[in-house]
Tab-separated table of C-alpha atoms in Angstrom:
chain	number	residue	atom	x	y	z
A	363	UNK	CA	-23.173	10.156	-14.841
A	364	UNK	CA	-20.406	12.560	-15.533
A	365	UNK	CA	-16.985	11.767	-15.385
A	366	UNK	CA	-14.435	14.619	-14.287
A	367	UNK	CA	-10.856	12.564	-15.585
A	368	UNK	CA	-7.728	14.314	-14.351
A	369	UNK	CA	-3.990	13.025	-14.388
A	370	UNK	CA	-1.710	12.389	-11.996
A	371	UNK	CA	0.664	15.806	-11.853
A	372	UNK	CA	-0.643	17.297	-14.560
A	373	UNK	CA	-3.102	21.010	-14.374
A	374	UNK	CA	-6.335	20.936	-16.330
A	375	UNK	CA	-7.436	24.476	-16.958
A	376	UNK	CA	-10.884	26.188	-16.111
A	377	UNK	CA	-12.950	23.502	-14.985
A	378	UNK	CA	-16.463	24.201	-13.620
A	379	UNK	CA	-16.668	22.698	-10.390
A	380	UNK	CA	-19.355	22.576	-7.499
A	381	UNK	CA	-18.593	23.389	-3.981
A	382	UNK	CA	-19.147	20.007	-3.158
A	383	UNK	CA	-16.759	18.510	-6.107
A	384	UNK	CA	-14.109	21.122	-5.310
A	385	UNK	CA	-13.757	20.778	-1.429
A	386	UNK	CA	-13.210	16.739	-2.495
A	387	UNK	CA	-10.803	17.185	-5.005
A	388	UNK	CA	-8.802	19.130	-2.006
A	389	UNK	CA	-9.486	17.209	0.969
A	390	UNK	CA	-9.854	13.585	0.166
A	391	UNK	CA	-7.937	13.556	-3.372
A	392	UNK	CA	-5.456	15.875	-2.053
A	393	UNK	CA	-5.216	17.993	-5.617
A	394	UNK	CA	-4.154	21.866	-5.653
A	395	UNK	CA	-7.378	23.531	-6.829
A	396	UNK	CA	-7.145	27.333	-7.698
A	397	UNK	CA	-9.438	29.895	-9.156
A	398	UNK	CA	-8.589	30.479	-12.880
A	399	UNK	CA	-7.721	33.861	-13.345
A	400	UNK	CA	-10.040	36.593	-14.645
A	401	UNK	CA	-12.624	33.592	-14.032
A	402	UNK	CA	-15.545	33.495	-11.180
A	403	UNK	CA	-16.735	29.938	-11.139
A	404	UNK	CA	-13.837	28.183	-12.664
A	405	UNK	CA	-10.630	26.568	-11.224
A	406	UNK	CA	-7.589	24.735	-12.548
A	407	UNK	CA	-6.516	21.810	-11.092
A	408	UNK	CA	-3.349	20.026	-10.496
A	409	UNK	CA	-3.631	16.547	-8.817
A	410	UNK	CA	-0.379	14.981	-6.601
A	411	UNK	CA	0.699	11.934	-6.035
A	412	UNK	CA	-2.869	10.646	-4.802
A	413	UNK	CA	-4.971	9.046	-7.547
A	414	UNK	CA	-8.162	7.155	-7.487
A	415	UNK	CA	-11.707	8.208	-8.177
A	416	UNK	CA	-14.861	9.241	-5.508
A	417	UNK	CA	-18.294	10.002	-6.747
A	418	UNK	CA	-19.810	12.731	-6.189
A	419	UNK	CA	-23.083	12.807	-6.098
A	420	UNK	CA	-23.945	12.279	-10.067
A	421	UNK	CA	-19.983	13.223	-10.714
A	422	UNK	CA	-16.957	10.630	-10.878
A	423	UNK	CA	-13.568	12.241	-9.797
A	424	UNK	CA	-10.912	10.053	-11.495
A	425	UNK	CA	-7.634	11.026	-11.103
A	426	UNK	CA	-5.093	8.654	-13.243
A	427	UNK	CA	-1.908	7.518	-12.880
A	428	UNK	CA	0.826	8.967	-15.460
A	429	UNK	CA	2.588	5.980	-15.778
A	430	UNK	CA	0.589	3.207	-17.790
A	431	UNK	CA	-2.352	1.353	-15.802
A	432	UNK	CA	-0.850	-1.794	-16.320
A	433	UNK	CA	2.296	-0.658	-14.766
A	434	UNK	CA	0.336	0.926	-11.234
A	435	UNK	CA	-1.560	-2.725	-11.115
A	436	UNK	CA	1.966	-4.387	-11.440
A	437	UNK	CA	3.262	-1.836	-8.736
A	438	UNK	CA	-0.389	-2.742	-6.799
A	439	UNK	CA	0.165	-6.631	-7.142
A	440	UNK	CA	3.926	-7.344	-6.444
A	441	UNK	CA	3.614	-5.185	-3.431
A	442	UNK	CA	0.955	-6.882	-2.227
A	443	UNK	CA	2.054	-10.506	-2.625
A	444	UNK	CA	5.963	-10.909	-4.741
A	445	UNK	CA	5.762	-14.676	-4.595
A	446	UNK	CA	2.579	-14.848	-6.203
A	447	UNK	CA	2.479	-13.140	-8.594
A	448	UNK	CA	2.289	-13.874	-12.641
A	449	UNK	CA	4.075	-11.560	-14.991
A	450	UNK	CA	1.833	-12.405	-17.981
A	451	UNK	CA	-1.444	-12.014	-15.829
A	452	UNK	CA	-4.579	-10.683	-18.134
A	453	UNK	CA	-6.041	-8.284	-15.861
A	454	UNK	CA	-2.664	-6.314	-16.460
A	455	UNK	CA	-3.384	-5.319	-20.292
A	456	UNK	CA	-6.823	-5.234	-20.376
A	457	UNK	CA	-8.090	-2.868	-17.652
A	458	UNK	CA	-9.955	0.225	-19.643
A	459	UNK	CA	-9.358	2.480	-16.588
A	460	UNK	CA	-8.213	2.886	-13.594
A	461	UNK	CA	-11.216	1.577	-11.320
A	462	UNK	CA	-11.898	-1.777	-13.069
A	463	UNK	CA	-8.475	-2.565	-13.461
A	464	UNK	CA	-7.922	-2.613	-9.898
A	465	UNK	CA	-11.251	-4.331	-9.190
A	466	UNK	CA	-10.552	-6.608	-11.828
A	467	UNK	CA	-7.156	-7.874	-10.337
A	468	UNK	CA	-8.168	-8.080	-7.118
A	469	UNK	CA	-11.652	-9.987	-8.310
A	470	UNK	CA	-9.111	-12.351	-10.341
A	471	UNK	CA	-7.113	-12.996	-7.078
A	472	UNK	CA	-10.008	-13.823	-5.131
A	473	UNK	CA	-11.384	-16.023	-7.526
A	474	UNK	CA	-8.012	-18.018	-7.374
A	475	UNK	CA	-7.932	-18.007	-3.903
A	476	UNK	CA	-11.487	-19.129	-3.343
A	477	UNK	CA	-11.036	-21.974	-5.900
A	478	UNK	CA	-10.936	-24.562	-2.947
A	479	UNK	CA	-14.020	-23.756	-1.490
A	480	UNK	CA	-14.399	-20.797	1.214
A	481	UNK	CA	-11.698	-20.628	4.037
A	482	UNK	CA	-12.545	-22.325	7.268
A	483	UNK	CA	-11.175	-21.814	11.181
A	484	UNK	CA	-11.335	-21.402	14.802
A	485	UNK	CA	-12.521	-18.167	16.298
A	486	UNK	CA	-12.901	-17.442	19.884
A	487	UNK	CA	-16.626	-16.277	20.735
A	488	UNK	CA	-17.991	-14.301	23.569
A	489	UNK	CA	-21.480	-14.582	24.451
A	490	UNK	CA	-23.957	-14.604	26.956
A	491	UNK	CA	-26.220	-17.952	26.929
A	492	UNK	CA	-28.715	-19.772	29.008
A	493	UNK	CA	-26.785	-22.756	29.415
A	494	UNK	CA	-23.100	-23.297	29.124
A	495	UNK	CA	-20.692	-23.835	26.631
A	496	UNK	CA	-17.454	-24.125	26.123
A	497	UNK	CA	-15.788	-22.146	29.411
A	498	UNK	CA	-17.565	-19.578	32.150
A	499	UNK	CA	-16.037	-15.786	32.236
A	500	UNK	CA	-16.745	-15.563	35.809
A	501	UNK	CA	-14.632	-11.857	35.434
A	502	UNK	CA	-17.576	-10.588	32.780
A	503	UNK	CA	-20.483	-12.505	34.638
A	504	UNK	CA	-19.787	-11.234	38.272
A	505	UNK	CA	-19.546	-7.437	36.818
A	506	UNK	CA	-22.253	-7.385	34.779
A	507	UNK	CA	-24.994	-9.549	36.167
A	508	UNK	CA	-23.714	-9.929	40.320
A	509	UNK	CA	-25.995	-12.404	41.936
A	510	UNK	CA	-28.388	-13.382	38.819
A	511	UNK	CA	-27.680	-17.229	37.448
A	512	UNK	CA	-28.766	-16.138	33.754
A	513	UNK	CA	-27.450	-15.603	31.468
A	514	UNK	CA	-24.398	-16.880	31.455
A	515	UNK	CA	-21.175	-15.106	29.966
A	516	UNK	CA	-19.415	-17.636	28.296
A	517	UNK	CA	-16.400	-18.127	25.787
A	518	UNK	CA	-15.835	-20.706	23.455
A	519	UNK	CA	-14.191	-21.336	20.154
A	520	UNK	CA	-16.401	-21.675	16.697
A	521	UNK	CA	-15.269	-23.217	13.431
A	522	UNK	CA	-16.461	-21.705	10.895
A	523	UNK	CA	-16.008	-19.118	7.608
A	524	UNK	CA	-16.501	-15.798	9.848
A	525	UNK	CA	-12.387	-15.543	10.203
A	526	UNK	CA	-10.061	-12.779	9.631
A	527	UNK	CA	-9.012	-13.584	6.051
A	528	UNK	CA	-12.927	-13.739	4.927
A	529	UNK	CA	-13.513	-10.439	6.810
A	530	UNK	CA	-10.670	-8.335	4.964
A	531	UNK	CA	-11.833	-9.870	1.459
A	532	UNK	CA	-15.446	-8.439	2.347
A	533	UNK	CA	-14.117	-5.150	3.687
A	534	UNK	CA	-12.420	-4.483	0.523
A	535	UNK	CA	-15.116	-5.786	-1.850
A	536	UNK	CA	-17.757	-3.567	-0.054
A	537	UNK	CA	-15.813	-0.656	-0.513
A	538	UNK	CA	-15.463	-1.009	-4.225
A	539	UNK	CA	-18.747	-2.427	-5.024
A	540	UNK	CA	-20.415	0.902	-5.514
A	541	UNK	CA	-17.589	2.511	-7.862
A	542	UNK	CA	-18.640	2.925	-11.365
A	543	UNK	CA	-16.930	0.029	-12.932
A	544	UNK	CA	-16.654	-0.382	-17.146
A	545	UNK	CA	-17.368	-3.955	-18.259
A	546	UNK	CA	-20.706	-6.292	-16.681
A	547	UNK	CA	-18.334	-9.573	-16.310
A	548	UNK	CA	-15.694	-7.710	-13.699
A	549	UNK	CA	-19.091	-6.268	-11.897
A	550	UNK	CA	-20.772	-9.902	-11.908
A	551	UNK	CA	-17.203	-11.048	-10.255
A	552	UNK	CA	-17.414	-8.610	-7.628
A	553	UNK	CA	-20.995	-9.250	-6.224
A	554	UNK	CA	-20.270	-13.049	-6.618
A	555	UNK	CA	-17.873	-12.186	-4.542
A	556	UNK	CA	-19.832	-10.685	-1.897
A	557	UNK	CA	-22.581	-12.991	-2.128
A	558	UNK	CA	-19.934	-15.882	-1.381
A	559	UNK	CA	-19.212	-14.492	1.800
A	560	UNK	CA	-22.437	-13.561	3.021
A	561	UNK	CA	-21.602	-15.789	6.459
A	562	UNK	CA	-19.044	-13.162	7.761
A	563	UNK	CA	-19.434	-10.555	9.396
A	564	UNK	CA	-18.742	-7.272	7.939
A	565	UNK	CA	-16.040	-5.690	9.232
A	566	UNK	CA	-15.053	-1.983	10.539
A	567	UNK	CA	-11.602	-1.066	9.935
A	568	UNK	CA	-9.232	1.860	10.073
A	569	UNK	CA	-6.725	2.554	7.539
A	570	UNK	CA	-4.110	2.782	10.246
A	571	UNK	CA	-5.337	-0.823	12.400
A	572	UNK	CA	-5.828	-3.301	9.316
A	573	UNK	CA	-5.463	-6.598	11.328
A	574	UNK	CA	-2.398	-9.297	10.268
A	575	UNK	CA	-2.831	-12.616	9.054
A	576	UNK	CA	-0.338	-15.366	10.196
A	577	UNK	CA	-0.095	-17.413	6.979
A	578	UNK	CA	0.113	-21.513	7.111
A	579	UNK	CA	-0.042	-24.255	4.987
A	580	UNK	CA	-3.653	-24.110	5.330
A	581	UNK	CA	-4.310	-20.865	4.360
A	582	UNK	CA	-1.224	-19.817	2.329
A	583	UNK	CA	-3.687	-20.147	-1.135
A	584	UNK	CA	-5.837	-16.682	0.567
A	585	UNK	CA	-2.184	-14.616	0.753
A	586	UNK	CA	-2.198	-12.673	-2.803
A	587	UNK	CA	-6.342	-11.670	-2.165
A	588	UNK	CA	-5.784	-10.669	1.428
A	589	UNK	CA	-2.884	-9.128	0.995
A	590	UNK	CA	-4.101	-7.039	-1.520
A	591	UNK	CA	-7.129	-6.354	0.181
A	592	UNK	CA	-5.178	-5.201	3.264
A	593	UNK	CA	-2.873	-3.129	0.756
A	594	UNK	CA	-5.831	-1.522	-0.760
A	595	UNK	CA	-7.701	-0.754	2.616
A	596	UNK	CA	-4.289	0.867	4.414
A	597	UNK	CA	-3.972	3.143	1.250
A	598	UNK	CA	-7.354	4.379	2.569
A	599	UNK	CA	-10.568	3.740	0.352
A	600	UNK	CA	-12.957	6.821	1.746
A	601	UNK	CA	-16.605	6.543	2.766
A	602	UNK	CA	-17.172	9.910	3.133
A	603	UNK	CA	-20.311	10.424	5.168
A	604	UNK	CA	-22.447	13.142	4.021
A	605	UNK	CA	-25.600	12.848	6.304
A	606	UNK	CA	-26.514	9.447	6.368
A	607	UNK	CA	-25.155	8.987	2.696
A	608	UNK	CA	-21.410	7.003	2.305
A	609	UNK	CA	-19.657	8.501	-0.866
A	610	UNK	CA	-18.036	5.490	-2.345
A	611	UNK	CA	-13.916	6.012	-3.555
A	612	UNK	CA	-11.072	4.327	-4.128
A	613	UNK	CA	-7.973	6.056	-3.243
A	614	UNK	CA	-3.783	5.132	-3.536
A	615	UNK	CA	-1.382	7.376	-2.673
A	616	UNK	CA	1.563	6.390	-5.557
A	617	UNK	CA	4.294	7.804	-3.038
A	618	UNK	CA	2.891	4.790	-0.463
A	619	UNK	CA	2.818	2.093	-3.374
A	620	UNK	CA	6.206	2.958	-4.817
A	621	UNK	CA	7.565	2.632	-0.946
A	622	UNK	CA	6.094	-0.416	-0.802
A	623	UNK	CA	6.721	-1.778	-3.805
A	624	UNK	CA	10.591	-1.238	-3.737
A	625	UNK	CA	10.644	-2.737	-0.238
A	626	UNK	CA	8.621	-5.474	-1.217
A	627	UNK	CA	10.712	-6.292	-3.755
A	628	UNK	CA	14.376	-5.642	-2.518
A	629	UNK	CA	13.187	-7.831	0.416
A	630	UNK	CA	12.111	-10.556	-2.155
A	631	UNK	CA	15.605	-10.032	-4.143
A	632	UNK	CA	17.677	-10.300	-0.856
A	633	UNK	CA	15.677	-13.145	0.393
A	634	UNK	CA	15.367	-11.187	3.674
A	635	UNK	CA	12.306	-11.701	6.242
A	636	UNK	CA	9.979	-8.192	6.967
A	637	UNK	CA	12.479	-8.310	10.321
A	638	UNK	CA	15.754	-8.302	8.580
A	639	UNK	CA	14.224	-5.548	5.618
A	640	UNK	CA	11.694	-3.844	7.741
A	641	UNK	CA	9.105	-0.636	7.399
A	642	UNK	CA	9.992	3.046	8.745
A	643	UNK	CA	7.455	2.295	11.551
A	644	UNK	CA	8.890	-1.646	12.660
A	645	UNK	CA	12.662	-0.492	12.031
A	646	UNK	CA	14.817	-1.175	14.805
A	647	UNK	CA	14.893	2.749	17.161
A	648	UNK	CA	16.787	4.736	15.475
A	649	UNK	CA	17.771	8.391	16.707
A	650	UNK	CA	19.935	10.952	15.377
A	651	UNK	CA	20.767	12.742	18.863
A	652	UNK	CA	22.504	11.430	21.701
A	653	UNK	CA	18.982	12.304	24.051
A	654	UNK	CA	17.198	9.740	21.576
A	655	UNK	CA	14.363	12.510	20.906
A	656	UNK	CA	15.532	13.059	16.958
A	657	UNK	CA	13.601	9.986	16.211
A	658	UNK	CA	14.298	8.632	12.183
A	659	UNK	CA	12.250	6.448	10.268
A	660	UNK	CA	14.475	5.247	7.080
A	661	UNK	CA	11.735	3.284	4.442
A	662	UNK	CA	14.974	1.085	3.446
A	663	UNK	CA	16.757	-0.858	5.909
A	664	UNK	CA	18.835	-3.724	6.315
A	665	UNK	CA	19.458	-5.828	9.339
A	666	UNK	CA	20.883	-9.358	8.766
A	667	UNK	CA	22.260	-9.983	11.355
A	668	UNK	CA	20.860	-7.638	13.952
A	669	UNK	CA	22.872	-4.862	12.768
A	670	UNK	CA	22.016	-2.192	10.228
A	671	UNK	CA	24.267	-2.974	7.426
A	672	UNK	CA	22.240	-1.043	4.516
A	673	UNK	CA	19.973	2.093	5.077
A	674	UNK	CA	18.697	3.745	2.216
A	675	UNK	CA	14.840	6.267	0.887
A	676	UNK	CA	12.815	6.012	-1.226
A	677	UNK	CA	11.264	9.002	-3.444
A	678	UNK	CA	8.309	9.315	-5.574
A	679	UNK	CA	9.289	11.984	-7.554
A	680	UNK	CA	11.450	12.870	-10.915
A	681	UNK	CA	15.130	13.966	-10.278
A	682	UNK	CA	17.598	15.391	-12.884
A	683	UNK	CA	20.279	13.674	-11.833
A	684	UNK	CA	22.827	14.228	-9.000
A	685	UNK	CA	19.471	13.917	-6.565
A	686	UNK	CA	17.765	16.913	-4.692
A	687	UNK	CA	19.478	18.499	-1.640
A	688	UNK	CA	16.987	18.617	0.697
A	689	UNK	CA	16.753	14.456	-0.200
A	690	UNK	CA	20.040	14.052	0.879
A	691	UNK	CA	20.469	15.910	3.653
A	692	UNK	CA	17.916	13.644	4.914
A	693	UNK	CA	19.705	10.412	3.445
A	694	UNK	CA	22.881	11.899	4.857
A	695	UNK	CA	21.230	11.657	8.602
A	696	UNK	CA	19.979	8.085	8.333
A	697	UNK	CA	23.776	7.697	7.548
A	698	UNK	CA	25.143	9.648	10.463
A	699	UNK	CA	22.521	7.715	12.981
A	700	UNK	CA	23.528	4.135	11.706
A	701	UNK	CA	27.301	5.180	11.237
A	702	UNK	CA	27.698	3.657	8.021
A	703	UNK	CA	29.867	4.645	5.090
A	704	UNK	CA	27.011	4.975	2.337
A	705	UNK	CA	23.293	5.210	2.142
A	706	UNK	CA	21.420	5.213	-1.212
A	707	UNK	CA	18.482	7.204	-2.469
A	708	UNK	CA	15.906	5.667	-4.898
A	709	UNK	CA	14.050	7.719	-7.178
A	710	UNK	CA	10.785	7.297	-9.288
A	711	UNK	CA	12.365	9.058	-12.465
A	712	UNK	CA	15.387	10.161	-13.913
A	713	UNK	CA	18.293	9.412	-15.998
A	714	UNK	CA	19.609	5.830	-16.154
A	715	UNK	CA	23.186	6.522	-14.769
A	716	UNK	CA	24.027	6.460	-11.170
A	717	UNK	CA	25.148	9.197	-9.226
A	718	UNK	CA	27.537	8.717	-6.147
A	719	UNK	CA	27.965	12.077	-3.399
A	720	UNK	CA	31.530	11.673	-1.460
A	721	UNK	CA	31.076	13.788	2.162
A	722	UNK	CA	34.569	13.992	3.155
A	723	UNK	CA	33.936	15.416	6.265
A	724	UNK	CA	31.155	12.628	7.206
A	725	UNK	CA	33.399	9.768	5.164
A	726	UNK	CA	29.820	9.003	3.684
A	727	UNK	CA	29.197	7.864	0.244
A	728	UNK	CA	25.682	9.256	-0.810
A	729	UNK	CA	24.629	6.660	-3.715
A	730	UNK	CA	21.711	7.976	-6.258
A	731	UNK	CA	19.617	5.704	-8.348
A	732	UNK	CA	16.526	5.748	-10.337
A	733	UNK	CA	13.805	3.205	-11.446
A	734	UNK	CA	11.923	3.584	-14.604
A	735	UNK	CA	8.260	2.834	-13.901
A	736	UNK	CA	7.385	2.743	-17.537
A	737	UNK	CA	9.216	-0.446	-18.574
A	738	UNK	CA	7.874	-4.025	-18.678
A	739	UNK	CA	7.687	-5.576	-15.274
A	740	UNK	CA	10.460	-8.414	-15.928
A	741	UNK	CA	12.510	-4.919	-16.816
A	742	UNK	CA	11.565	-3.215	-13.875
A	743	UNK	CA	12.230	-6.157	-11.348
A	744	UNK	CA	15.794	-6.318	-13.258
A	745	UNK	CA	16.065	-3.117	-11.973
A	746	UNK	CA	15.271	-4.253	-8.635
A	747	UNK	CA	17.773	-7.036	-8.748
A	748	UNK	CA	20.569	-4.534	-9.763
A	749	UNK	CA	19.937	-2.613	-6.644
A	750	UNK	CA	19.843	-5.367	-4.536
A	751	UNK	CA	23.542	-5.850	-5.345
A	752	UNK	CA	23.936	-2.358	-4.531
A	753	UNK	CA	22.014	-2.857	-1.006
A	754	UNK	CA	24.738	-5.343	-0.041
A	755	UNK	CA	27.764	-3.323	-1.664
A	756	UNK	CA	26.615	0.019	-0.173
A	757	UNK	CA	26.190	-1.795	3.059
A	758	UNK	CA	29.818	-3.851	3.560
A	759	UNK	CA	31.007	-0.063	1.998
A	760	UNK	CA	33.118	-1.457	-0.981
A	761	UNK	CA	34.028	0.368	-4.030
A	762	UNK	CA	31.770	2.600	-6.070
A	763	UNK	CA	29.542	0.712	-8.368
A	764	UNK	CA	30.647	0.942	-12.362
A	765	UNK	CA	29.281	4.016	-13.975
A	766	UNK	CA	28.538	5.811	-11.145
A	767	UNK	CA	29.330	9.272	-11.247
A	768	UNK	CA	31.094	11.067	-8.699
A	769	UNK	CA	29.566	14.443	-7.546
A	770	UNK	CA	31.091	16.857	-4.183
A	771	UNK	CA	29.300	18.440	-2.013
């Protein structure tokens, strides 16, 4: 098999593709792919902020992360599940690439979770039976079958391992089970896996209707695999039909993880519940017009007591410095909407020193900060816990934070 290894942001010069290979790099890996000049039949090509890997036919696209693999499972683990997770966990220093390190941790996570034995519950059935059980749907019988006795449409509940949480383990061990994976133990892992859950039913999901798990005592030790797994299947894994052949691939948008990982985290630092530090899409309606049709969906928000008190974005990209202006003209509307004296922008890169933006005419303070990816994790999440002081300072508007610098605009 041939492996075509790109990197995250970075052009690779005059590479022979196929139609097939190129129209994939575009479409589902989302890369820039050009014809190199004075060339016929070769292109260079300059992957975003999507990485992952799809085959092909004989051909593995990998795309790779530019910061460390152990730091993008980190990113991939504490935004699935903060409470759970272990800072000196193997899988993070001893993945070989991309691919099997994220099989590999979410293999090891399943393995802990499925320790106990396989997870048991209730599920309500709908059937139709020649004798009854449980309760009649007289609605579904009288449509479907007027004036016949058999058989009957019934509904009843079943105890048993074909639940919700079992389902979204499957889903996302089916999709990576054909992806070329380095290293027989972390392959053995993933069809024991499979072959442990062979009761359930495999599942059909969309990237955009994962389903939700309410999490009790009796299922709490299932949260860091099935969060994961729904992590990994919102970020979109592709079966890409080509006739009746599925095109295996594994794909994570690093803009989506770092969004998720910083509210993840911030929400874990401020002790704050998903409805106090919630998404763009389950934040509270917030519009920038008076009509209500400028509709604005912060990723940072804060609402403690029912009342925005911290709104802030996040940004997967490098910045210089004093932040890019487009960036906070939009972090200078979530402002305006909420009516709050600073908002704060959160970049992947940059310099170490703070940048504050005074708008006199808006008597908005536009905070600047950036996150280093590329330290340890106990670095990173001290990071983390820096701006979570921020989140309530920039929120009750008190005084500029030390070392920030002042800019005008």
């Amino acid at each position: 098999m041939r492996t075509l290894r790109l990197r995250e942001w970075t052009t690779t010069h005059a590479l022979a593709l196929t139609a097939r290979e190129r129209d994939t790099l575009r479409t589902v890996l989302r890369a820039t792919v050009q014809p190199t000049t004075g060339s016929t039949d070769r292109y260079d090509v300059t992957p975003g902020n999507t990485i992952g890997a799809v085959l092909v036919g004989e051909t593995n696209l990998l795309i790779e992360p530019k910061i460390p693999i152990s730091r993008m499972l980190f990113l991939l683990g504490y935004a699935a599940e903060p409470n759970a997770w272990r800072h000196d966990d193997a899988t993070l220093g001893a993945a070989p690439d991309l691919v099997t390190g994220v099989v590999g941790l979410f293999t090891t996570l399943c393995d802990r979770a499925l320790r106990r034995g396989i997870l048991t519950g209730y599920r309500s059935v709908e059937a139709d039976l020649p004798t009854v059980r449980g309760r009649i749907n007289l609605a579904h019988q009288l449509r479907a079958r007027p004036g016949l006795d058999l058989p009957l449409a019934v509904r009843y509940d079943e105890h048993d391992e074909d639940i919700t949480e079992n389902q979204l383990l499957l889903a996302a061990a089916l999709k990576l089970r054909n992806l070329p994976l380095r290293g027989d133990t972390i392959r053995r892992s993933l069809h024991r896996l499979i072959d442990s859950l062979q009761n359930v039913t495999v599942p059909i999901y969309r990237p955009a209707a994962i389903p939700i798990v309410t999490w009790t005592r009796l299922n709490l030790h299932y949260r860091p695999a099935v969060e994961l797994a729904r992590l990994l299947l919102r970020m979109h894994s592709p079966d890409l039909a080509s006739g009746s052949t599925e095109t295996p691939g594994l794909i994570i948008d690093m803009a989506v993880l770092f969004e998720t990982f910083v509210r993840a985290s911030l929400r874990e630092a401020l002790h704050a519940s998903p409805d106090q530090f919630p998404s763009g899409d389950n934040c509270p309606p917030l519009t920038l017009d008076a009509q209500g049709r400028v509709r604005l969906k912060p990723d940072l928000s804060y609402w403690p007591h029912g009342q925005c008190a911290f709104i802030g974005d996040v940004k997967y990209k490098r910045d210089t410095g004093p932040g890019q202006s487009s960036d906070l003209y939009q972090l200078l509307a979530y402002a305006t909407a909420t009516q709050l004296p600073a908002a704060t922008l959160i970049y992947a890169d940059g310099p170490p020193e703070p940048h504050i933006h005074q708008i006199p005419a808006a008597k908005v303070n536009l905070y600047v900060q950036h996150l280093d990816l590329t330290k340890p994790p106990k670095d990173l999440l001290q990071q983390i816990d820096h701006l979570s002081l921020l989140v309530m300072a920039a929120g009750e508007g008190t005084q500029t934070p030390t070392g920030a610098r002042r800019q005008s605009r």
